[in-house]
Amino acid sequence: MYESLFRATTLPMLQQVVSFTQARHQVLASNIANLDVPGYRAKDLPVGEFQRQLAEAIRQRHEPTPFRSPGEPDSVSLTGRLEPVELQDLPEMILYHDDSTKGLEYQVSEMLKNQMQHNLAISLMTHQFNLLRAAINERT
């Protein structure tokens, strides 16, 4: 009963965003932690690919679907785990003599943007849960 209630909300999409931002935060923190390592090449998760997969999942969610049996999952699943890739050809990145890409300012700004996306998704999830709680308790 509650499963169909959750599927009717944006919670499955928001859960994917929270998972992605958590994983990306670890990658960005690793870049900052390795700032002084000679030859270290900064990495990041492919944000554009995640956004494309999420948009596709949202589009599929709004399309009419054939009848599903009660036990069959109807949740949002992205097409595979996104792996960190090496950052290349970014104007904010400077290639140093030791062949590393340091870019502290870039890394910190990306980490802040990522944190803001994470906080927004958590706030929206909290709001969704509050609405569901009110609906379950038959209050407005």
mmCIF file with all atom_site columns, C-alpha atoms in Angstrom:
data_model
loop_
_atom_site.group_PDB
_atom_site.id
_atom_site.type_symbol
_atom_site.label_atom_id
_atom_site.label_alt_id
_atom_site.label_comp_id
_atom_site.label_asym_id
_atom_site.label_entity_id
_atom_site.label_seq_id
_atom_site.pdbx_PDB_ins_code
_atom_site.Cartn_x
_atom_site.Cartn_y
_atom_site.Cartn_z
_atom_site.occupancy
_atom_site.B_iso_or_equiv
_atom_site.pdbx_formal_charge
_atom_site.auth_seq_id
_atom_site.auth_comp_id
_atom_site.auth_asym_id
_atom_site.auth_atom_id
_atom_site.pdbx_PDB_model_num
ATOM 1   C CA . MET A 1 1   ? 0.000  0.000  0.000   1.00 0.00 ? 1   MET A CA 1
ATOM 2   C CA . TYR A 1 2   ? 2.665  2.489  1.000   1.00 0.00 ? 2   TYR A CA 1
ATOM 3   C CA . GLU A 1 3   ? 4.874  1.483  -1.925  1.00 0.00 ? 3   GLU A CA 1
ATOM 4   C CA . SER A 1 4   ? 2.429  2.885  -4.464  1.00 0.00 ? 4   SER A CA 1
ATOM 5   C CA . LEU A 1 5   ? 2.097  6.000  -2.333  1.00 0.00 ? 5   LEU A CA 1
ATOM 6   C CA . PHE A 1 6   ? 5.859  6.575  -2.472  1.00 0.00 ? 6   PHE A CA 1
ATOM 7   C CA . ARG A 1 7   ? 5.985  5.943  -6.227  1.00 0.00 ? 7   ARG A CA 1
ATOM 8   C CA . ALA A 1 8   ? 3.378  8.666  -6.759  1.00 0.00 ? 8   ALA A CA 1
ATOM 9   C CA . THR A 1 9   ? 5.793  11.246 -5.338  1.00 0.00 ? 9   THR A CA 1
ATOM 10  C CA . THR A 1 10  ? 9.187  12.539 -6.394  1.00 0.00 ? 10  THR A CA 1
ATOM 11  C CA . LEU A 1 11  ? 10.899 10.500 -3.668  1.00 0.00 ? 11  LEU A CA 1
ATOM 12  C CA . PRO A 1 12  ? 12.460 7.903  -6.021  1.00 0.00 ? 12  PRO A CA 1
ATOM 13  C CA . MET A 1 13  ? 14.064 10.672 -8.126  1.00 0.00 ? 13  MET A CA 1
ATOM 14  C CA . LEU A 1 14  ? 15.235 12.576 -5.075  1.00 0.00 ? 14  LEU A CA 1
ATOM 15  C CA . GLN A 1 15  ? 16.776 9.424  -3.646  1.00 0.00 ? 15  GLN A CA 1
ATOM 16  C CA . GLN A 1 16  ? 18.849 9.040  -6.814  1.00 0.00 ? 16  GLN A CA 1
ATOM 17  C CA . VAL A 1 17  ? 19.992 12.686 -6.578  1.00 0.00 ? 17  VAL A CA 1
ATOM 18  C CA . VAL A 1 18  ? 21.016 12.242 -2.925  1.00 0.00 ? 18  VAL A CA 1
ATOM 19  C CA . SER A 1 19  ? 22.965 9.069  -3.743  1.00 0.00 ? 19  SER A CA 1
ATOM 20  C CA . PHE A 1 20  ? 24.738 10.784 -6.632  1.00 0.00 ? 20  PHE A CA 1
ATOM 21  C CA . THR A 1 21  ? 25.657 13.897 -4.640  1.00 0.00 ? 21  THR A CA 1
ATOM 22  C CA . GLN A 1 22  ? 27.002 11.763 -1.789  1.00 0.00 ? 22  GLN A CA 1
ATOM 23  C CA . ALA A 1 23  ? 29.233 9.814  -4.171  1.00 0.00 ? 23  ALA A CA 1
ATOM 24  C CA . ARG A 1 24  ? 30.347 12.993 -5.933  1.00 0.00 ? 24  ARG A CA 1
ATOM 25  C CA . HIS A 1 25  ? 31.192 14.636 -2.612  1.00 0.00 ? 25  HIS A CA 1
ATOM 26  C CA . GLN A 1 26  ? 33.607 11.785 -1.853  1.00 0.00 ? 26  GLN A CA 1
ATOM 27  C CA . VAL A 1 27  ? 35.320 12.182 -5.231  1.00 0.00 ? 27  VAL A CA 1
ATOM 28  C CA . LEU A 1 28  ? 35.651 15.957 -4.840  1.00 0.00 ? 28  LEU A CA 1
ATOM 29  C CA . ALA A 1 29  ? 36.947 15.595 -1.275  1.00 0.00 ? 29  ALA A CA 1
ATOM 30  C CA . SER A 1 30  ? 39.529 13.125 -2.561  1.00 0.00 ? 30  SER A CA 1
ATOM 31  C CA . ASN A 1 31  ? 40.663 15.703 -5.124  1.00 0.00 ? 31  ASN A CA 1
ATOM 32  C CA . ILE A 1 32  ? 41.190 18.273 -2.376  1.00 0.00 ? 32  ILE A CA 1
ATOM 33  C CA . ALA A 1 33  ? 42.923 15.748 -0.103  1.00 0.00 ? 33  ALA A CA 1
ATOM 34  C CA . ASN A 1 34  ? 45.380 14.861 -2.891  1.00 0.00 ? 34  ASN A CA 1
ATOM 35  C CA . LEU A 1 35  ? 46.079 18.469 -3.806  1.00 0.00 ? 35  LEU A CA 1
ATOM 36  C CA . ASP A 1 36  ? 49.778 18.227 -2.897  1.00 0.00 ? 36  ASP A CA 1
ATOM 37  C CA . VAL A 1 37  ? 50.404 14.824 -4.494  1.00 0.00 ? 37  VAL A CA 1
ATOM 38  C CA . PRO A 1 38  ? 52.726 15.259 -7.489  1.00 0.00 ? 38  PRO A CA 1
ATOM 39  C CA . GLY A 1 39  ? 51.126 14.097 -10.728 1.00 0.00 ? 39  GLY A CA 1
ATOM 40  C CA . TYR A 1 40  ? 47.656 13.679 -9.235  1.00 0.00 ? 40  TYR A CA 1
ATOM 41  C CA . ARG A 1 41  ? 44.938 14.161 -11.827 1.00 0.00 ? 41  ARG A CA 1
ATOM 42  C CA . ALA A 1 42  ? 41.624 15.452 -10.492 1.00 0.00 ? 42  ALA A CA 1
ATOM 43  C CA . LYS A 1 43  ? 38.547 13.274 -11.053 1.00 0.00 ? 43  LYS A CA 1
ATOM 44  C CA . ASP A 1 44  ? 34.820 13.898 -11.044 1.00 0.00 ? 44  ASP A CA 1
ATOM 45  C CA . LEU A 1 45  ? 31.628 11.973 -11.647 1.00 0.00 ? 45  LEU A CA 1
ATOM 46  C CA . PRO A 1 46  ? 30.038 12.657 -15.042 1.00 0.00 ? 46  PRO A CA 1
ATOM 47  C CA . VAL A 1 47  ? 27.319 15.115 -13.974 1.00 0.00 ? 47  VAL A CA 1
ATOM 48  C CA . GLY A 1 48  ? 25.939 15.480 -17.494 1.00 0.00 ? 48  GLY A CA 1
ATOM 49  C CA . GLU A 1 49  ? 25.539 11.719 -17.861 1.00 0.00 ? 49  GLU A CA 1
ATOM 50  C CA . PHE A 1 50  ? 23.738 11.489 -14.512 1.00 0.00 ? 50  PHE A CA 1
ATOM 51  C CA . GLN A 1 51  ? 21.399 14.317 -15.498 1.00 0.00 ? 51  GLN A CA 1
ATOM 52  C CA . ARG A 1 52  ? 20.704 12.620 -18.827 1.00 0.00 ? 52  ARG A CA 1
ATOM 53  C CA . GLN A 1 53  ? 19.913 9.302  -17.135 1.00 0.00 ? 53  GLN A CA 1
ATOM 54  C CA . LEU A 1 54  ? 17.701 11.001 -14.544 1.00 0.00 ? 54  LEU A CA 1
ATOM 55  C CA . ALA A 1 55  ? 15.808 12.928 -17.239 1.00 0.00 ? 55  ALA A CA 1
ATOM 56  C CA . GLU A 1 56  ? 15.273 9.667  -19.136 1.00 0.00 ? 56  GLU A CA 1
ATOM 57  C CA . ALA A 1 57  ? 13.984 7.945  -15.975 1.00 0.00 ? 57  ALA A CA 1
ATOM 58  C CA . ILE A 1 58  ? 11.584 10.836 -15.367 1.00 0.00 ? 58  ILE A CA 1
ATOM 59  C CA . ARG A 1 59  ? 10.388 10.727 -18.982 1.00 0.00 ? 59  ARG A CA 1
ATOM 60  C CA . GLN A 1 60  ? 9.782  6.971  -18.752 1.00 0.00 ? 60  GLN A CA 1
ATOM 61  C CA . ARG A 1 61  ? 7.922  7.444  -15.487 1.00 0.00 ? 61  ARG A CA 1
ATOM 62  C CA . HIS A 1 62  ? 5.395  9.726  -17.168 1.00 0.00 ? 62  HIS A CA 1
ATOM 63  C CA . GLU A 1 63  ? 4.775  7.416  -20.121 1.00 0.00 ? 63  GLU A CA 1
ATOM 64  C CA . PRO A 1 64  ? 1.865  4.991  -19.948 1.00 0.00 ? 64  PRO A CA 1
ATOM 65  C CA . THR A 1 65  ? 3.142  1.582  -18.903 1.00 0.00 ? 65  THR A CA 1
ATOM 66  C CA . PRO A 1 66  ? 1.675  -1.871 -19.373 1.00 0.00 ? 66  PRO A CA 1
ATOM 67  C CA . PHE A 1 67  ? 0.065  -3.560 -16.412 1.00 0.00 ? 67  PHE A CA 1
ATOM 68  C CA . ARG A 1 68  ? 2.566  -4.668 -13.783 1.00 0.00 ? 68  ARG A CA 1
ATOM 69  C CA . SER A 1 69  ? 2.064  -7.536 -11.414 1.00 0.00 ? 69  SER A CA 1
ATOM 70  C CA . PRO A 1 70  ? 1.895  -6.540 -7.716  1.00 0.00 ? 70  PRO A CA 1
ATOM 71  C CA . GLY A 1 71  ? 5.393  -7.815 -6.914  1.00 0.00 ? 71  GLY A CA 1
ATOM 72  C CA . GLU A 1 72  ? 7.124  -6.215 -9.892  1.00 0.00 ? 72  GLU A CA 1
ATOM 73  C CA . PRO A 1 73  ? 9.221  -3.148 -9.014  1.00 0.00 ? 73  PRO A CA 1
ATOM 74  C CA . ASP A 1 74  ? 8.218  0.217  -10.426 1.00 0.00 ? 74  ASP A CA 1
ATOM 75  C CA . SER A 1 75  ? 11.006 2.349  -9.069  1.00 0.00 ? 75  SER A CA 1
ATOM 76  C CA . VAL A 1 76  ? 13.501 4.648  -10.687 1.00 0.00 ? 76  VAL A CA 1
ATOM 77  C CA . SER A 1 77  ? 16.732 2.927  -11.589 1.00 0.00 ? 77  SER A CA 1
ATOM 78  C CA . LEU A 1 78  ? 19.518 4.527  -13.509 1.00 0.00 ? 78  LEU A CA 1
ATOM 79  C CA . THR A 1 79  ? 21.370 2.519  -16.134 1.00 0.00 ? 79  THR A CA 1
ATOM 80  C CA . GLY A 1 80  ? 24.468 1.652  -14.192 1.00 0.00 ? 80  GLY A CA 1
ATOM 81  C CA . ARG A 1 81  ? 26.886 3.047  -11.707 1.00 0.00 ? 81  ARG A CA 1
ATOM 82  C CA . LEU A 1 82  ? 28.687 6.202  -12.734 1.00 0.00 ? 82  LEU A CA 1
ATOM 83  C CA . GLU A 1 83  ? 32.437 5.959  -12.250 1.00 0.00 ? 83  GLU A CA 1
ATOM 84  C CA . PRO A 1 84  ? 34.800 8.895  -11.642 1.00 0.00 ? 84  PRO A CA 1
ATOM 85  C CA . VAL A 1 85  ? 36.532 10.183 -14.751 1.00 0.00 ? 85  VAL A CA 1
ATOM 86  C CA . GLU A 1 86  ? 39.649 12.292 -15.048 1.00 0.00 ? 86  GLU A CA 1
ATOM 87  C CA . LEU A 1 87  ? 38.987 15.977 -15.575 1.00 0.00 ? 87  LEU A CA 1
ATOM 88  C CA . GLN A 1 88  ? 40.377 17.298 -18.835 1.00 0.00 ? 88  GLN A CA 1
ATOM 89  C CA . ASP A 1 89  ? 40.246 20.479 -20.888 1.00 0.00 ? 89  ASP A CA 1
ATOM 90  C CA . LEU A 1 90  ? 38.631 22.648 -18.256 1.00 0.00 ? 90  LEU A CA 1
ATOM 91  C CA . PRO A 1 91  ? 39.547 26.333 -18.386 1.00 0.00 ? 91  PRO A CA 1
ATOM 92  C CA . GLU A 1 92  ? 39.540 26.501 -14.584 1.00 0.00 ? 92  GLU A CA 1
ATOM 93  C CA . MET A 1 93  ? 42.236 23.829 -14.361 1.00 0.00 ? 93  MET A CA 1
ATOM 94  C CA . ILE A 1 94  ? 45.902 24.645 -14.759 1.00 0.00 ? 94  ILE A CA 1
ATOM 95  C CA . LEU A 1 95  ? 48.324 21.944 -15.783 1.00 0.00 ? 95  LEU A CA 1
ATOM 96  C CA . TYR A 1 96  ? 51.364 22.214 -13.530 1.00 0.00 ? 96  TYR A CA 1
ATOM 97  C CA . HIS A 1 97  ? 54.943 21.145 -14.326 1.00 0.00 ? 97  HIS A CA 1
ATOM 98  C CA . ASP A 1 98  ? 54.481 17.900 -12.408 1.00 0.00 ? 98  ASP A CA 1
ATOM 99  C CA . ASP A 1 99  ? 51.551 17.040 -14.745 1.00 0.00 ? 99  ASP A CA 1
ATOM 100 C CA . SER A 1 100 ? 48.966 17.432 -11.959 1.00 0.00 ? 100 SER A CA 1
ATOM 101 C CA . THR A 1 101 ? 45.728 19.365 -12.091 1.00 0.00 ? 101 THR A CA 1
ATOM 102 C CA . LYS A 1 102 ? 45.315 21.139 -8.788  1.00 0.00 ? 102 LYS A CA 1
ATOM 103 C CA . GLY A 1 103 ? 42.585 23.787 -9.171  1.00 0.00 ? 103 GLY A CA 1
ATOM 104 C CA . LEU A 1 104 ? 41.690 24.247 -5.496  1.00 0.00 ? 104 LEU A CA 1
ATOM 105 C CA . GLU A 1 105 ? 39.223 27.032 -6.259  1.00 0.00 ? 105 GLU A CA 1
ATOM 106 C CA . TYR A 1 106 ? 37.485 24.924 -8.883  1.00 0.00 ? 106 TYR A CA 1
ATOM 107 C CA . GLN A 1 107 ? 37.280 21.898 -6.580  1.00 0.00 ? 107 GLN A CA 1
ATOM 108 C CA . VAL A 1 108 ? 35.883 23.929 -3.684  1.00 0.00 ? 108 VAL A CA 1
ATOM 109 C CA . SER A 1 109 ? 33.305 25.651 -5.892  1.00 0.00 ? 109 SER A CA 1
ATOM 110 C CA . GLU A 1 110 ? 32.197 22.288 -7.326  1.00 0.00 ? 110 GLU A CA 1
ATOM 111 C CA . MET A 1 111 ? 31.974 20.865 -3.814  1.00 0.00 ? 111 MET A CA 1
ATOM 112 C CA . LEU A 1 112 ? 29.803 23.807 -2.706  1.00 0.00 ? 112 LEU A CA 1
ATOM 113 C CA . LYS A 1 113 ? 27.484 23.433 -5.718  1.00 0.00 ? 113 LYS A CA 1
ATOM 114 C CA . ASN A 1 114 ? 27.236 19.717 -5.021  1.00 0.00 ? 114 ASN A CA 1
ATOM 115 C CA . GLN A 1 115 ? 26.434 20.374 -1.351  1.00 0.00 ? 115 GLN A CA 1
ATOM 116 C CA . MET A 1 116 ? 23.690 22.827 -2.323  1.00 0.00 ? 116 MET A CA 1
ATOM 117 C CA . GLN A 1 117 ? 22.124 20.237 -4.668  1.00 0.00 ? 117 GLN A CA 1
ATOM 118 C CA . HIS A 1 118 ? 22.305 17.644 -1.908  1.00 0.00 ? 118 HIS A CA 1
ATOM 119 C CA . ASN A 1 119 ? 20.691 19.978 0.642   1.00 0.00 ? 119 ASN A CA 1
ATOM 120 C CA . LEU A 1 120 ? 17.933 20.894 -1.824  1.00 0.00 ? 120 LEU A CA 1
ATOM 121 C CA . ALA A 1 121 ? 17.134 17.230 -2.499  1.00 0.00 ? 121 ALA A CA 1
ATOM 122 C CA . ILE A 1 122 ? 17.054 16.473 1.250   1.00 0.00 ? 122 ILE A CA 1
ATOM 123 C CA . SER A 1 123 ? 14.756 19.474 1.867   1.00 0.00 ? 123 SER A CA 1
ATOM 124 C CA . LEU A 1 124 ? 12.398 18.349 -0.890  1.00 0.00 ? 124 LEU A CA 1
ATOM 125 C CA . MET A 1 125 ? 12.378 14.809 0.472   1.00 0.00 ? 125 MET A CA 1
ATOM 126 C CA . THR A 1 126 ? 11.564 16.115 3.951   1.00 0.00 ? 126 THR A CA 1
ATOM 127 C CA . HIS A 1 127 ? 8.698  18.155 2.520   1.00 0.00 ? 127 HIS A CA 1
ATOM 128 C CA . GLN A 1 128 ? 7.394  15.097 0.617   1.00 0.00 ? 128 GLN A CA 1
ATOM 129 C CA . PHE A 1 129 ? 7.510  12.963 3.776   1.00 0.00 ? 129 PHE A CA 1
ATOM 130 C CA . ASN A 1 130 ? 5.687  15.674 5.729   1.00 0.00 ? 130 ASN A CA 1
ATOM 131 C CA . LEU A 1 131 ? 2.968  15.766 3.063   1.00 0.00 ? 131 LEU A CA 1
ATOM 132 C CA . LEU A 1 132 ? 2.672  11.971 3.120   1.00 0.00 ? 132 LEU A CA 1
ATOM 133 C CA . ARG A 1 133 ? 2.514  11.959 6.917   1.00 0.00 ? 133 ARG A CA 1
ATOM 134 C CA . ALA A 1 134 ? -0.263 14.556 6.831   1.00 0.00 ? 134 ALA A CA 1
ATOM 135 C CA . ALA A 1 135 ? -2.164 12.532 4.229   1.00 0.00 ? 135 ALA A CA 1
ATOM 136 C CA . ILE A 1 136 ? -1.813 9.334  6.227   1.00 0.00 ? 136 ILE A CA 1
ATOM 137 C CA . ASN A 1 137 ? -2.960 11.082 9.403   1.00 0.00 ? 137 ASN A CA 1
ATOM 138 C CA . GLU A 1 138 ? -5.832 12.681 7.442   1.00 0.00 ? 138 GLU A CA 1
ATOM 139 C CA . ARG A 1 139 ? -4.725 16.164 8.342   1.00 0.00 ? 139 ARG A CA 1
ATOM 140 C CA . THR A 1 140 ? -3.979 19.165 6.167   1.00 0.00 ? 140 THR A CA 1
#
